[in-house]
Short mmCIF file of C-alpha atoms in Angstrom, two decimals:
data_model
loop_
_atom_site.label_atom_id
_atom_site.label_comp_id
_atom_site.label_asym_id
_atom_site.label_seq_id
_atom_site.Cartn_x
_atom_site.Cartn_y
_atom_site.Cartn_z
CA UNK A 137 49.13 68.52 -0.51
CA UNK A 138 48.91 64.95 -1.75
CA UNK A 139 48.78 63.50 -5.25
CA UNK A 140 46.54 60.54 -6.03
CA UNK A 141 48.56 58.53 -8.60
CA UNK A 142 45.78 56.94 -10.66
CA UNK A 143 43.63 60.02 -11.21
CA UNK A 144 46.47 62.52 -11.08
CA UNK A 145 44.46 64.66 -8.65
CA UNK A 146 46.58 66.89 -6.39
CA UNK A 147 44.81 68.38 -3.39
CA UNK A 148 44.87 68.72 0.39
CA UNK A 149 44.78 65.28 2.02
CA UNK A 150 41.77 66.21 4.18
CA UNK A 151 39.64 67.87 1.50
CA UNK A 152 37.94 64.77 -0.03
CA UNK A 153 37.10 63.41 3.43
CA UNK A 154 35.61 66.65 4.74
CA UNK A 155 33.62 67.31 1.56
CA UNK A 156 32.21 63.78 1.58
CA UNK A 157 31.28 64.05 5.26
CA UNK A 158 29.31 67.28 4.78
CA UNK A 159 27.55 66.10 1.62
CA UNK A 160 26.69 62.62 2.88
CA UNK A 161 25.37 63.87 6.22
CA UNK A 162 22.71 65.82 4.35
CA UNK A 163 21.89 63.58 1.39
CA UNK A 164 21.73 60.31 3.36
CA UNK A 165 18.63 61.63 5.12
CA UNK A 166 16.82 61.35 1.79
CA UNK A 167 18.26 57.95 0.86
CA UNK A 168 20.95 59.32 -1.47
CA UNK A 169 24.59 58.50 -0.86
CA UNK A 170 25.90 61.88 -1.96
CA UNK A 171 27.80 60.44 -4.92
CA UNK A 172 25.72 62.50 -7.35
CA UNK A 173 27.24 65.65 -5.80
CA UNK A 174 30.71 64.24 -5.21
CA UNK A 175 31.06 63.30 -8.88
CA UNK A 176 30.76 66.89 -10.20
CA UNK A 177 33.08 67.97 -7.37
CA UNK A 178 35.69 65.55 -8.71
CA UNK A 179 35.16 66.68 -12.30
CA UNK A 180 34.96 70.46 -11.81
CA UNK A 181 37.04 71.12 -8.67
CA UNK A 182 39.60 68.31 -8.69
CA UNK A 183 39.83 68.03 -12.50
CA UNK A 184 39.20 64.27 -12.56
CA UNK A 185 37.13 63.95 -15.75
CA UNK A 186 38.14 60.64 -17.34
CA UNK A 187 35.71 57.67 -17.39
CA UNK A 188 37.58 56.35 -14.33
CA UNK A 189 35.73 58.92 -12.22
CA UNK A 190 32.60 56.75 -12.41
CA UNK A 191 34.04 53.57 -10.82
CA UNK A 192 35.91 55.78 -8.31
CA UNK A 193 32.54 57.20 -7.32
CA UNK A 194 31.20 53.68 -6.90
CA UNK A 195 34.07 52.89 -4.52
CA UNK A 196 33.00 55.84 -2.42
CA UNK A 197 29.55 54.24 -2.16
CA UNK A 198 30.98 50.88 -1.13
CA UNK A 199 33.04 52.37 1.70
CA UNK A 200 30.53 54.96 2.92
CA UNK A 201 27.08 53.37 2.75
CA UNK A 202 27.33 50.47 5.28
CA UNK A 203 27.39 52.87 8.23
CA UNK A 204 24.13 54.44 7.10
CA UNK A 205 22.51 51.05 6.54
CA UNK A 206 23.53 49.96 10.02
CA UNK A 207 22.03 53.07 11.57
CA UNK A 208 18.71 52.71 9.72
CA UNK A 209 18.55 49.08 10.88
CA UNK A 210 18.98 50.23 14.48
CA UNK A 211 16.29 52.84 13.94
CA UNK A 212 13.83 50.10 12.85
CA UNK A 213 13.24 51.75 9.47
CA UNK A 214 14.88 49.32 7.07
CA UNK A 215 12.49 47.91 4.42
CA UNK A 216 14.37 44.86 3.12
CA UNK A 217 11.71 43.77 0.58
CA UNK A 218 11.71 47.24 -0.96
CA UNK A 219 15.50 47.18 -1.21
CA UNK A 220 15.49 43.76 -2.89
CA UNK A 221 12.96 44.84 -5.54
CA UNK A 222 15.05 47.88 -6.39
CA UNK A 223 18.21 45.80 -6.62
CA UNK A 224 16.57 43.20 -8.89
CA UNK A 225 15.43 45.89 -11.31
CA UNK A 226 18.61 47.95 -11.19
CA UNK A 227 21.15 45.25 -12.04
CA UNK A 228 20.31 44.75 -15.77
CA UNK A 229 20.10 48.50 -16.30
CA UNK A 230 23.36 49.01 -14.43
CA UNK A 231 25.28 46.79 -16.83
CA UNK A 232 23.83 48.63 -19.83
CA UNK A 233 24.73 51.95 -18.24
CA UNK A 234 28.35 50.93 -17.72
CA UNK A 235 28.63 49.92 -21.40
CA UNK A 236 27.16 53.26 -22.48
CA UNK A 237 29.56 55.21 -20.24
CA UNK A 238 32.69 53.44 -21.53
CA UNK A 239 31.62 53.17 -25.19
CA UNK A 240 29.75 56.39 -25.98
CA UNK A 241 30.54 58.87 -23.20
CA UNK A 242 34.35 58.90 -22.86
CA UNK A 243 34.64 62.60 -23.79
CA UNK A 244 34.46 64.82 -20.67
CA UNK A 245 32.32 67.48 -22.35
CA UNK A 246 29.70 64.98 -23.48
CA UNK A 247 29.74 63.37 -20.06
CA UNK A 248 29.14 66.73 -18.39
CA UNK A 249 26.14 67.35 -20.63
CA UNK A 250 24.74 63.92 -19.83
CA UNK A 251 25.34 64.43 -16.12
CA UNK A 252 23.66 67.83 -16.28
CA UNK A 253 20.42 66.46 -17.71
CA UNK A 254 20.40 63.63 -15.18
CA UNK A 255 20.81 66.10 -12.33
CA UNK A 256 18.13 68.34 -13.82
CA UNK A 257 15.71 65.41 -13.84
CA UNK A 258 16.45 64.71 -10.18
CA UNK A 259 15.98 68.35 -9.21
CA UNK A 260 12.65 68.46 -11.07
CA UNK A 261 11.35 65.54 -9.04
CA UNK A 262 12.56 67.14 -5.81
CA UNK A 263 10.95 70.52 -6.55
CA UNK A 264 7.72 68.91 -7.75
CA UNK A 265 7.38 66.95 -4.54
CA UNK A 266 8.33 69.97 -2.45
CA UNK A 267 5.57 72.22 -3.78
CA UNK A 268 2.90 69.68 -4.70
CA UNK A 269 0.21 68.96 -2.11
CA UNK A 270 0.42 65.39 -0.85
CA UNK A 271 -2.84 63.55 -1.33
CA UNK A 272 -2.48 60.04 -0.04
CA UNK A 273 -5.98 59.33 1.22
CA UNK A 274 -4.49 57.91 4.40
CA UNK A 275 -5.68 58.84 7.85
CA UNK A 276 -3.26 59.43 10.70
CA UNK A 277 -4.83 58.29 13.92
CA UNK A 278 -2.11 59.22 16.38
CA UNK A 279 0.82 61.62 16.44
CA UNK A 280 4.12 59.76 16.62
CA UNK A 281 7.07 60.83 18.71
CA UNK A 282 10.42 60.54 16.85
CA UNK A 283 12.37 61.13 20.05
CA UNK A 284 10.95 58.05 21.76
CA UNK A 285 10.66 55.98 18.55
CA UNK A 286 6.92 55.54 19.23
CA UNK A 287 5.19 54.62 15.95
CA UNK A 288 8.36 55.67 14.14
CA UNK A 289 9.48 52.20 13.08
CA UNK A 290 8.28 50.14 10.11
CA UNK A 291 5.83 47.39 11.07
CA UNK A 292 3.39 44.86 9.57
CA UNK A 293 5.49 44.40 6.44
CA UNK A 294 3.66 42.21 3.93
CA UNK A 295 5.28 41.11 0.68
CA UNK A 296 3.35 39.39 -2.11
CA UNK A 297 4.07 38.81 -5.78
CA UNK A 298 2.22 41.91 -6.95
CA UNK A 299 2.33 44.26 -3.99
CA UNK A 300 4.36 45.35 -0.99
CA UNK A 301 2.61 46.90 2.01
CA UNK A 302 3.74 48.16 5.40
CA UNK A 303 2.70 50.40 8.28
CA UNK A 304 4.55 53.48 9.43
CA UNK A 305 3.54 56.38 11.64
CA UNK A 306 0.06 54.83 12.07
CA UNK A 307 -0.53 54.77 8.30
CA UNK A 308 -0.56 51.97 5.75
CA UNK A 309 1.41 52.20 2.49
CA UNK A 310 1.25 49.99 -0.60
CA UNK A 311 3.60 49.73 -3.58
CA UNK A 312 3.19 47.91 -6.92
CA UNK A 313 6.14 45.54 -7.32
CA UNK A 314 5.95 45.50 -11.14
CA UNK A 315 5.94 49.29 -11.42
CA UNK A 316 8.81 49.59 -8.97
CA UNK A 317 10.81 46.96 -10.87
CA UNK A 318 10.36 48.80 -14.19
CA UNK A 319 11.35 52.10 -12.61
CA UNK A 320 14.44 50.51 -11.06
CA UNK A 321 15.47 49.17 -14.47
CA UNK A 322 15.54 52.69 -15.91
CA UNK A 323 17.34 54.33 -13.00
CA UNK A 324 19.84 51.47 -12.95
CA UNK A 325 20.84 52.34 -16.50
CA UNK A 326 21.27 56.01 -15.67
CA UNK A 327 22.98 55.25 -12.39
CA UNK A 328 25.48 52.88 -14.00
CA UNK A 329 26.46 55.42 -16.63
CA UNK A 330 26.66 58.26 -14.11
CA UNK A 331 28.60 56.25 -11.54
CA UNK A 332 26.32 56.56 -8.51
CA UNK A 333 24.73 53.12 -8.32
CA UNK A 334 21.20 52.03 -9.15
CA UNK A 335 19.38 53.29 -6.09
CA UNK A 336 20.61 56.87 -6.00
CA UNK A 337 17.96 58.22 -8.35
CA UNK A 338 15.03 56.23 -7.08
CA UNK A 339 14.62 57.77 -3.63
CA UNK A 340 13.11 61.07 -4.90
CA UNK A 341 10.68 59.11 -7.08
CA UNK A 342 9.58 56.87 -4.22
CA UNK A 343 8.84 59.96 -2.17
CA UNK A 344 7.24 62.15 -4.85
CA UNK A 345 5.45 59.60 -7.06
CA UNK A 346 4.70 56.72 -4.72
CA UNK A 347 4.16 59.11 -1.78
CA UNK A 348 6.23 57.00 0.59
CA UNK A 349 7.68 58.74 3.65
CA UNK A 350 11.35 59.55 3.25
CA UNK A 351 12.00 58.06 6.68
CA UNK A 352 11.17 54.59 5.33
CA UNK A 353 12.72 54.67 1.84
CA UNK A 354 16.14 56.05 2.80
CA UNK A 355 17.55 52.79 4.15
CA UNK A 356 16.25 50.71 1.23
CA UNK A 357 17.57 53.16 -1.36
CA UNK A 358 21.01 53.22 0.25
CA UNK A 359 21.07 49.41 0.41
CA UNK A 360 20.31 49.07 -3.28
CA UNK A 361 22.95 51.69 -4.09
CA UNK A 362 25.50 49.72 -2.06
CA UNK A 363 24.79 46.41 -3.84
CA UNK A 364 24.71 47.88 -7.33
CA UNK A 365 27.90 49.87 -6.65
CA UNK A 366 29.79 46.65 -5.88
CA UNK A 367 28.61 45.08 -9.12
CA UNK A 368 29.28 48.31 -10.99
CA UNK A 369 32.95 48.20 -9.99
CA UNK A 370 33.11 44.58 -11.15
CA UNK A 371 31.51 45.50 -14.49
CA UNK A 372 34.03 48.30 -15.02
CA UNK A 373 36.91 45.95 -14.19
CA UNK A 374 35.68 43.38 -16.71
CA UNK A 375 35.16 45.98 -19.41
CA UNK A 376 38.60 47.39 -18.69
CA UNK A 377 40.07 44.01 -19.58
CA UNK A 378 37.87 43.48 -22.62
CA UNK A 379 38.40 46.94 -24.09
CA UNK A 380 42.16 47.30 -24.35
CA UNK A 381 41.94 50.94 -25.42
CA UNK A 382 40.06 51.76 -22.21
CA UNK A 383 42.15 49.60 -19.88
CA UNK A 384 43.76 52.59 -18.19
CA UNK A 385 40.93 55.11 -18.43
CA UNK A 386 38.34 53.00 -16.58
CA UNK A 387 40.67 51.90 -13.78
CA UNK A 388 39.32 53.49 -10.57
CA UNK A 389 41.42 55.53 -8.16
CA UNK A 390 41.00 53.36 -5.06
CA UNK A 391 42.91 55.73 -2.79
CA UNK A 392 40.78 58.73 -3.77
CA UNK A 393 37.61 56.67 -3.47
CA UNK A 394 38.68 55.56 0.00
CA UNK A 395 39.37 59.16 1.06
CA UNK A 396 35.87 60.19 0.02
CA UNK A 397 34.39 57.00 1.48
CA UNK A 398 35.75 57.47 4.99
CA UNK A 399 34.22 60.92 5.24
CA UNK A 400 31.01 59.64 3.71
CA UNK A 401 30.78 56.80 6.25
CA UNK A 402 30.87 59.23 9.16
CA UNK A 403 28.45 61.59 7.41
CA UNK A 404 25.92 58.88 6.57
CA UNK A 405 25.86 57.53 10.09
CA UNK A 406 25.23 60.99 11.49
CA UNK A 407 22.63 61.76 8.81
CA UNK A 408 20.70 58.56 9.50
CA UNK A 409 20.86 59.30 13.20
CA UNK A 410 19.43 62.84 13.05
CA UNK A 411 17.05 62.30 10.11
CA UNK A 412 13.99 61.79 12.28
CA UNK A 413 14.42 65.19 13.94
CA UNK A 414 14.40 67.24 10.70
CA UNK A 415 11.37 68.02 8.50
CA UNK A 416 11.32 66.52 5.02
CA UNK A 417 10.75 69.90 3.37
CA UNK A 418 13.99 71.31 4.75
CA UNK A 419 16.02 68.43 3.32
CA UNK A 420 14.33 68.66 -0.07
CA UNK A 421 14.78 72.43 -0.21
CA UNK A 422 18.55 72.21 0.25
CA UNK A 423 18.81 69.33 -2.21
CA UNK A 424 16.68 71.16 -4.76
CA UNK A 425 18.89 74.26 -4.76
CA UNK A 426 22.20 72.38 -4.87
CA UNK A 427 21.25 69.87 -7.58
CA UNK A 428 19.60 72.50 -9.81
CA UNK A 429 22.66 74.76 -9.61
CA UNK A 430 25.03 71.95 -10.62
CA UNK A 431 22.74 70.78 -13.44
CA UNK A 432 22.44 74.25 -14.98
CA UNK A 433 26.18 74.82 -14.70
CA UNK A 434 26.94 71.65 -16.66
CA UNK A 435 24.27 72.13 -19.32
CA UNK A 436 24.92 75.83 -19.97
CA UNK A 437 28.68 75.28 -19.80
CA UNK A 438 28.46 72.77 -22.63
CA UNK A 439 26.83 75.21 -25.05
CA UNK A 440 28.49 78.50 -23.99
#
């Protein structure tokens, strides 16, 4: 057993690393770092429920995500323009979310309720996309082969002021930059308050609303989460100095975040590597069950 001094968590030294590895291996395939599952694990299992759990979660993102980004770059499925749009929209919302978390959500019970509704929203988007027929109007002219990387890399990326377009798997996709920016602003606010970065919530929306293939949005979503997580930690540090009453409570547990991050780094690399071999529906099904269960537990536990 080991005790993490800042958070006061006492657990087996290997447990955070193993848990993060298993979670990140799965969630990284959909462009989610796994922080949205690791946070309730810290709160409910490890008993780390102070506001400092949010910046600790962001440290996990900073340590874990680069390996996944690197793997998606090697796979030829990194959409840099998409990542930059998400980052630009997420940053203002992220700052507002951090202020909300420190100022209005310091009580663990209220934070659990907030987290529960956020998770419920995510699960709704996942289930809706899972069971809704996809009508894109696009024609696939040739079957791609993930094993040989044939037609399984992003190509013909075109970025203009109003629209982003690219080709993948012999299909063309287009995204409105203004709509994506507005969406990123909202999820940045929620992500900053919840402690999972700005891009963690946007991947399910890109897949279910914009009908983009998960194989192309995962790298961009993880990149935006990485950038906003760095700035989120900085925001928490600044607020910790400005708000003397919160100076201790918002200080992250770097050692615990590192323990989760090392496992997450290995998991994300493996998840990005094997993503192409697994069907999207299988990933969404597992995510849908896990996120819905956690959301209902938090919401019902608040009122019962």
